[in-house]
Amino acid sequence: MSYEIKGLNEECGVFGVFGAENASQLTYFGLHSLQHRGQEGAGIVSSDGDRLHQHRDRGLLAKVFADEKDLLRLTGDSAIGHVRYGTSGNNSINNIQPFLFRFHDGDVALAHNGNLTNAVTLKRDLEDRGAVFQSNSDTEILIHLIRQKQNCTFIEALKQSLNEVKGGFAFLLLRKDSLIAALDPNGFRPLSIGQLDNGAYVVASETCALDTVGAKFVRDVQPGELIVINKNGMKIDRYTDKTQLSICSMEYIYFARPDSIIHGVTVHNARKRMGKLLAKEQPADADMVIGVPNSSLSAASGYAEELGLPYEMGLIKNQYIARTFIQPTQELRERGVKMKLSAVRGVVEGKRVVVVDDSIVRGTTSKQLVKLLREAGAKEVHMRISSPPFKFPCFYGIDISTRSELMAANHTVEEMSDLIGADSLGFLSIPSLIKAISVKGGADYPNGGLTVAYFDGKYPTPLYDYEEAYLTSLKSQQEREEK
Amino acid sequence: MSYEIKGLNEECGVFGVFGAENASQLTYFGLHSLQHRGQEGAGIVSSDGDRLHQHRDRGLLAKVFADEKDLLRLTGDSAIGHVRYGTSGNNSINNIQPFLFRFHDGDVALAHNGNLTNAVTLKRDLEDRGAVFQSNSDTEILIHLIRQKQNCTFIEALKQSLNEVKGGFAFLLLRKDSLIAALDPNGFRPLSIGQLDNGAYVVASETCALDTVGAKFVRDVQPGELIVINKNGMKIDRYTDKTQLSICSMEYIYFARPDSIIHGVTVHNARKRMGKLLAKEQPADADMVIGVPNSSLSAASGYAEELGLPYEMGLIKNQYIARTFIQPTQELRERGVKMKLSAVRGVVEGKRVVVVDDSIVRGTTSKQLVKLLREAGAKEVHMRISSPPFKFPCFYGIDISTRSELMAANHTVEEMSDLIGADSLGFLSIPSLIKAISVKGGADYPNGGLTVAYFDGKYPTPLYDYEEAYLTSLKSQQEREEK
Amino acid sequence: MSYEIKGLNEECGVFGVFGAENASQLTYFGLHSLQHRGQEGAGIVSSDGDRLHQHRDRGLLAKVFADEKDLLRLTGDSAIGHVRYGTSGNNSINNIQPFLFRFHDGDVALAHNGNLTNAVTLKRDLEDRGAVFQSNSDTEILIHLIRQKQNCTFIEALKQSLNEVKGGFAFLLLRKDSLIAALDPNGFRPLSIGQLDNGAYVVASETCALDTVGAKFVRDVQPGELIVINKNGMKIDRYTDKTQLSICSMEYIYFARPDSIIHGVTVHNARKRMGKLLAKEQPADADMVIGVPNSSLSAASGYAEELGLPYEMGLIKNQYIARTFIQPTQELRERGVKMKLSAVRGVVEGKRVVVVDDSIVRGTTSKQLVKLLREAGAKEVHMRISSPPFKFPCFYGIDISTRSELMAANHTVEEMSDLIGADSLGFLSIPSLIKAISVKGGADYPNGGLTVAYFDGKYPTPLYDYEEAYLTSLKSQQEREEK
Amino acid sequence: MSYEIKGLNEECGVFGVFGAENASQLTYFGLHSLQHRGQEGAGIVSSDGDRLHQHRDRGLLAKVFADEKDLLRLTGDSAIGHVRYGTSGNNSINNIQPFLFRFHDGDVALAHNGNLTNAVTLKRDLEDRGAVFQSNSDTEILIHLIRQKQNCTFIEALKQSLNEVKGGFAFLLLRKDSLIAALDPNGFRPLSIGQLDNGAYVVASETCALDTVGAKFVRDVQPGELIVINKNGMKIDRYTDKTQLSICSMEYIYFARPDSIIHGVTVHNARKRMGKLLAKEQPADADMVIGVPNSSLSAASGYAEELGLPYEMGLIKNQYIARTFIQPTQELRERGVKMKLSAVRGVVEGKRVVVVDDSIVRGTTSKQLVKLLREAGAKEVHMRISSPPFKFPCFYGIDISTRSELMAANHTVEEMSDLIGADSLGFLSIPSLIKAISVKGGADYPNGGLTVAYFDGKYPTPLYDYEEAYLTSLKSQQEREEK
């Protein structure tokens, strides 16, 4: 949420349904509750049992389907949908998912949440064998891999292909008569299955989408699984046994909606525990605790509760999305920030304030926050972050791939505190983060089944195409720290 | 805020600035922070010292000014702007403000927040004297009244006209060389003056807009005042001495942004006190307290604090605005509700929950809320309302003019509790409401300077065109209660 | 037609129908065939017998009604419509007609083709009496005049008002139960009545619109007439007897569609006769005759026929309207011209060409034409104009009000020929123009019932607000000629 | 032109430029003059020497580039563009050209005018080898064929691929450093090369586009040629020697603009000769000759000249494109026709009229024409067609592929005359058609270098995927004729 003021963005949300009337409408509802996972584009592909139908465009879901006819045209009992975050250079409509491919032997649609770490290599190999790509997206690679397989069924070709792609992925595929879901061997991205009253199956990036469409939670898709849903029901299959749960901890820290339940853990509750543990590790002598809306409110309330401090509403987020085009002068640019977030003078004036945020990426937002609170009269501003310092990029689906942008990769906590202008700054420790989340079955895996590489640089997989860049940045980090 | 799920809507927000470069851009920023006061249309008129320039359209501010050129065209150092809520039949672009009138002796623009109670009578009289109206809006009446005055200055004509219109109004007028603000004799609607660092004056419906543009608060406009701002500075004048502060209590209860300060009272703090007094009057035996986002979170935290109960995030509001066009079946319609609000299963499951809301209008939202919480596993749902039962319509600027729609006008509290399906229901008393708000200078006036007519039916002014309708509805209310 | 390459534009076309199902659709068809009279905006107002419904917007008719729902919303059995040419500064949607005024005693809609010569004076007087105008249009004046009349019927008030406005006008008014048409005392603008098979009456600026909707021609509206159509049929009334037919000769020369019949004269035939008479007066020794598409093709064929020369297609007009925004360099600007008109090399190469055009306004188009033909290989280019030199502005509905723009007002024919680069140049004489047109009943009036003031400066009426400007320009003309 | 009233549509126009500043603007101008070849979609791809940039969308060129920024974004000194006609089911933006493909070894863009006759077979083969298509277009096949070639240069791969595709094609390809043009072995579609004053080369479907951008004609691309333009200039190469000029005669009859010169023949002149020969073969006893605007005016003037009859403007085409959505009743549908074409009553009333049209496809337009003229008072209507009866479909780029739609395939001339309601009907003979056109170098080839298969069914190439369908339809034709 509050994506405008973060330098960090989840790449996608996916939703699928099989066997329900008005499948595309249900998908619209489901995607709406996943909108926080991507605001740059949206699309739906439905199947009427014979042909697949597609509509996709740039912008928020409500804009993409502003004309009701575009949704009603997507007839049939099954559908998949996608909401997408995209970097500026790539916002061609060609890159908006689900992709729809029409073959003489049947249509296939494809939606993807994640990031492939060997995409460059695979794409080059495929092109050298004659493949023609029409998007910049990693996602298109999978369909080319599948089509290159000869003399085997679609499912066999898909399984082989899933063993060739590396990195983080939650794939949904739609064919005229089936819906298929697949998760990477580490389960980096969340993917849950639900069921409607009429028995129809639903698959979604987060359980909040299941709730929205009235589906009961059935199970999380597990690493390495391949789920095939057709008129005979749901079949749980695997394309590999070499799995190790390493779900992205940023889903709990920042991305997911508070009401979602991922691997048995309600996101809000995890955040509240982070806040409590943060209070124990990094207490502050203050008059009140406030959170940065909306993603840090849970942690802030936990922090306040643990220390017995009042939990106040000291910052207000404007619920309307502002166009930020108009910034001829520095003065107007600063006003732009205030269009998104406001400090409540009547609350913070003359007070020593702890402000809890979920993370520091580039540090610019934190600096503005402190300034905003001081201008509103706060006597002291103590910043507390409900996650460890963010030092290493993500290669599994979060759009940060250079370390140079990460404030914590380049500064000590003391330096950061000075740079953002806070009276003090404190972070949660990695062990406390793991403890706060503690996913179902996590005990069987390193780091309790979580990826914490953003904080310690220990990635659970080889990095393939990114390996070299990573090592370079790591080395420069070590050099800096040795100084 | 959360206007989609309420049956109650403020009609407008106004913003004006005089003497600042990029006046229209500042107005854009200011209007953005007033967007919660009206989402149906927006407009800005600027003055370049000679001519006035206008742009207005239907929809949210960001849509109206989606093309930056439309804003850059509005050159000059002064501007007024308006955001508008409008009922469906009236959403012609003709009704979107500010209105701009071009006369051979100079342009005049006009923006209005409020509702005139003698509009029908005035309009008919003016038409009989040859006036030609082009909008359905009350607002246009003022300019006709002004132009009918002969042999007097514009300000004199304006003062006479302000004595002829009745009801609630905060007017902003822009001429090529001045910005004028006027408030009705009861000060029903809020209007505040601020000042930028360069000395330029700013006028806005709420102080949150002053903060957004970086203006320091100067003073609230007082009932009966006429403020004239030009190159010589600000002149505080009056058009009447027959005033009595009766500011709309719904501004504190529901409409205004929590960070706004109205007549010396921070809205968040007033709401928190309402929650505390509600807890004293209507305690509940429960495991936790949750608030309905966003407008009831302050009151809920006060309620929780008073009773020492945990304050939890049990309801999530989707920050993205959903199109609600798609509702072929009852099942899909219910999904529609869930697109806006979600219960956090991991928080409320198995718990006795107090849910605090700010008001009950038609009761439909409350009923859905209770259902949502029960479906998420809440064991008990106790609803507490941080204002008294809403029984009587508003005639001063809120879009409810028939009592038949108001649940509390037609049912006892017990009946209401049953109808919405809650385990218990409790309202704040009128004296506690007044105590919680206690505006600056309010002690000199009935009800502490507040209008509480929505709760007790005692309107602080004659109702003019609405008198008959009101008496009829009152009578039917009395008959019902006698039964 | 070919409006893009002319500096001269008719201001409007009007269409009305009473007593036909789908009245707004018929009006859409009718306006489509009048689109050549105005491309800047379009609108329709319909009456369902109780209320009037309006839709209008900037742009071509097809764009204004791009969404079919906007037309279907305009229910009822009667309607009026308007297409409008507007100068750049005035293209606010407020100025697009028909205007719709809602009064407590009934709605009135108004559409106007023409130009009032005392508009400034009337508007100032009305404003001084309290009137509030919301458009820049002359047209709005009529409704204010009507509403100022006390103690009389609408028709009486209208008649009085029509005697107060001066200049050229063809007005259509729609009320809930009647359609009213009125023409100025000189009949400057054309207006015809037709009848559908079901008896419904149709009124239109040109008969081509009657043909398009399948209406049979009934009669031309005569100067000073007031036509009232309601469920009792059509009543022909007058508001004045002081009339003198002086129809604008430019309608025949340039504006009207060739298939329209105005005062008994088919426009194409009049043009062909102009061409024949031009050939007699201004013959040329050449290999072929070509016309400038589309408005000069008739005259060119007459010219060729008279001299026995081949009539060839030497110029092609691109039927698609080009955006002309892209002109970073002079070279690209010249390409822009070529996007509209092309010379046919295979026809003109090596030939002595007579090119017939209908008029020279600023001369820029003529100059480009000659250049185009020479570049395509024409050996000689003789330009012949099928009307007299255009020296004096029009004040009755054509958008040229300063003489300084008119090439013929500032140069002799020899100078003009040199300036445009032609080998020779010749114009039609005024007597031949009158002879070529010879309208029905024209013999009873000066100049055969035509206005030829554009050529001789003898206006058939006082010029009111324009008098002074005209005398000034006339004087400078005489001074120039005396030199 | 007048595409709305024909059942026959050219599929495309292409334009390319290499080595000129503002290449994309020049392409915009060029495409504008080719707009008559396709109105359903348009696009441009430019090269800045490093990367290719694309913009494309549905609709007319002016709409596609309504926002100037979309054109300015297409930087660089070379560009190709495309205008497209598309059948309803295929109007996805994916099908709009130029296609842009990004490979790790460089971007390639592709634009195509024509139709491949072995597309189905090729596509199926390619898919079976793993190819993934994203459009329904034949055009995409070429890039897949190219990329399947191993161990050869791009030009070599292109040459091989051009030998594999069959049918009619004029291809433009853009790479970062070169512009490539290729024409099919029969030269079914026109393609011309021009040169700007600065030496930059231009390639276009018709010479009218060369004129528009100010380029001098250099030469027609010949069958089997491959033209490579880069910074070293233009190189004329061949991919095959098995060529035989068979240019589509419909280009001269109907599609091309009158001012275009194709294989040495000015289209207008060819049409005029067709009219003259038609007059000799099919004279008529009549008072005048009129043409159907715009494509038949040349032939009509030739017909009139030959017989010494007056050539009149008896039909007017509305230059504005009408939306035709609104046709609730049969009556309104007929009005729809009249929105496009009007008869000039003042010209045809009481007269014996010869109306010359260029072709009869389904016959519906002809029937309406006759009706229109009779309603306008024509005493006799003699229809003359300046081409032979259209009996056989085109497989090389015109969108008619079933014979059942062709009136002349199913009726004798007498039957046709009765069906359309004419007093007489006559067609041009095939030998006269060939004589009228007589292209440069045509004497060396069958039918003077023209394809006249639409009239005699003798196709100059095998039909591949269409063979079977063609034989079936031929057989049913023969059976019908034997009866």
mmCIF file of N, CA and C in Angstrom, chain B residues 243-271:
data_model
loop_
_atom_site.group_PDB
_atom_site.id
_atom_site.type_symbol
_atom_site.label_atom_id
_atom_site.label_comp_id
_atom_site.label_asym_id
_atom_site.label_seq_id
_atom_site.Cartn_x
_atom_site.Cartn_y
_atom_site.Cartn_z
ATOM 1 N N THR B 243 -25.831 37.387 14.505
ATOM 2 C CA THR B 243 -25.176 36.102 14.316
ATOM 3 C C THR B 243 -25.272 35.253 15.576
ATOM 4 N N GLN B 244 -25.105 33.960 15.373
ATOM 5 C CA GLN B 244 -25.121 33.029 16.502
ATOM 6 C C GLN B 244 -24.400 31.762 16.050
ATOM 7 N N LEU B 245 -23.244 31.525 16.581
ATOM 8 C CA LEU B 245 -22.450 30.373 16.138
ATOM 9 C C LEU B 245 -23.221 29.070 16.339
ATOM 10 N N SER B 246 -23.388 28.307 15.277
ATOM 11 C CA SER B 246 -24.099 27.015 15.329
ATOM 12 C C SER B 246 -23.426 26.063 14.350
ATOM 13 N N ILE B 247 -22.152 25.868 14.514
ATOM 14 C CA ILE B 247 -21.444 25.065 13.532
ATOM 15 C C ILE B 247 -21.962 23.637 13.519
ATOM 16 N N CYS B 248 -22.020 23.077 12.350
ATOM 17 C CA CYS B 248 -22.551 21.731 12.126
ATOM 18 C C CYS B 248 -21.741 20.700 12.899
ATOM 19 N N SER B 249 -22.376 19.986 13.808
ATOM 20 C CA SER B 249 -21.628 19.006 14.608
ATOM 21 C C SER B 249 -21.157 17.825 13.763
ATOM 22 N N MET B 250 -21.819 17.596 12.634
ATOM 23 C CA MET B 250 -21.410 16.477 11.780
ATOM 24 C C MET B 250 -20.010 16.690 11.195
ATOM 25 N N GLU B 251 -19.567 17.931 11.111
ATOM 26 C CA GLU B 251 -18.198 18.182 10.657
ATOM 27 C C GLU B 251 -17.221 17.465 11.589
ATOM 28 N N TYR B 252 -17.474 17.556 12.905
ATOM 29 C CA TYR B 252 -16.577 16.909 13.875
ATOM 30 C C TYR B 252 -16.794 15.402 13.910
ATOM 31 N N ILE B 253 -18.060 15.008 13.807
ATOM 32 C CA ILE B 253 -18.405 13.584 13.932
ATOM 33 C C ILE B 253 -17.902 12.783 12.736
ATOM 34 N N TYR B 254 -18.030 13.365 11.531
ATOM 35 C CA TYR B 254 -17.884 12.525 10.358
ATOM 36 C C TYR B 254 -17.158 13.157 9.177
ATOM 37 N N PHE B 255 -17.515 14.419 8.840
ATOM 38 C CA PHE B 255 -17.032 14.949 7.570
ATOM 39 C C PHE B 255 -15.561 15.319 7.539
ATOM 40 N N ALA B 256 -15.156 16.126 8.495
ATOM 41 C CA ALA B 256 -13.856 16.771 8.395
ATOM 42 C C ALA B 256 -12.726 15.762 8.533
ATOM 43 N N ARG B 257 -11.565 16.141 8.018
ATOM 44 C CA ARG B 257 -10.402 15.284 8.147
ATOM 45 C C ARG B 257 -9.884 15.356 9.562
ATOM 46 N N PRO B 258 -9.386 14.244 10.125
ATOM 47 C CA PRO B 258 -8.980 14.216 11.535
ATOM 48 C C PRO B 258 -7.933 15.265 11.881
ATOM 49 N N ASP B 259 -7.105 15.657 10.921
ATOM 50 C CA ASP B 259 -6.052 16.611 11.244
ATOM 51 C C ASP B 259 -6.512 18.055 11.151
ATOM 52 N N SER B 260 -7.742 18.286 10.721
ATOM 53 C CA SER B 260 -8.228 19.661 10.654
ATOM 54 C C SER B 260 -8.563 20.190 12.042
ATOM 55 N N ILE B 261 -8.375 21.499 12.206
ATOM 56 C CA ILE B 261 -8.694 22.168 13.468
ATOM 57 C C ILE B 261 -9.799 23.174 13.174
ATOM 58 N N ILE B 262 -10.983 22.955 13.770
ATOM 59 C CA ILE B 262 -12.136 23.816 13.491
ATOM 60 C C ILE B 262 -12.533 24.529 14.772
ATOM 61 N N HIS B 263 -12.576 25.825 14.724
ATOM 62 C CA HIS B 263 -12.880 26.624 15.910
ATOM 63 C C HIS B 263 -12.065 26.145 17.117
ATOM 64 N N GLY B 264 -10.786 25.933 16.860
ATOM 65 C CA GLY B 264 -9.867 25.629 17.958
ATOM 66 C C GLY B 264 -9.804 24.170 18.365
ATOM 67 N N VAL B 265 -10.591 23.323 17.729
ATOM 68 C CA VAL B 265 -10.650 21.921 18.153
ATOM 69 C C VAL B 265 -10.117 21.001 17.054
ATOM 70 N N THR B 266 -9.087 20.212 17.384
ATOM 71 C CA THR B 266 -8.586 19.209 16.445
ATOM 72 C C THR B 266 -9.623 18.103 16.318
ATOM 73 N N VAL B 267 -10.004 17.810 15.084
ATOM 74 C CA VAL B 267 -11.109 16.876 14.865
ATOM 75 C C VAL B 267 -10.800 15.503 15.471
ATOM 76 N N HIS B 268 -9.571 15.009 15.277
ATOM 77 C CA HIS B 268 -9.193 13.710 15.847
ATOM 78 C C HIS B 268 -9.390 13.701 17.360
ATOM 79 N N ASN B 269 -8.982 14.773 18.012
ATOM 80 C CA ASN B 269 -9.089 14.811 19.467
ATOM 81 C C ASN B 269 -10.542 14.832 19.918
ATOM 82 N N ALA B 270 -11.367 15.578 19.189
ATOM 83 C CA ALA B 270 -12.797 15.595 19.533
ATOM 84 C C ALA B 270 -13.379 14.192 19.396
ATOM 85 N N ARG B 271 -12.994 13.508 18.327
ATOM 86 C CA ARG B 271 -13.519 12.152 18.107
ATOM 87 C C ARG B 271 -13.040 11.190 19.188
#
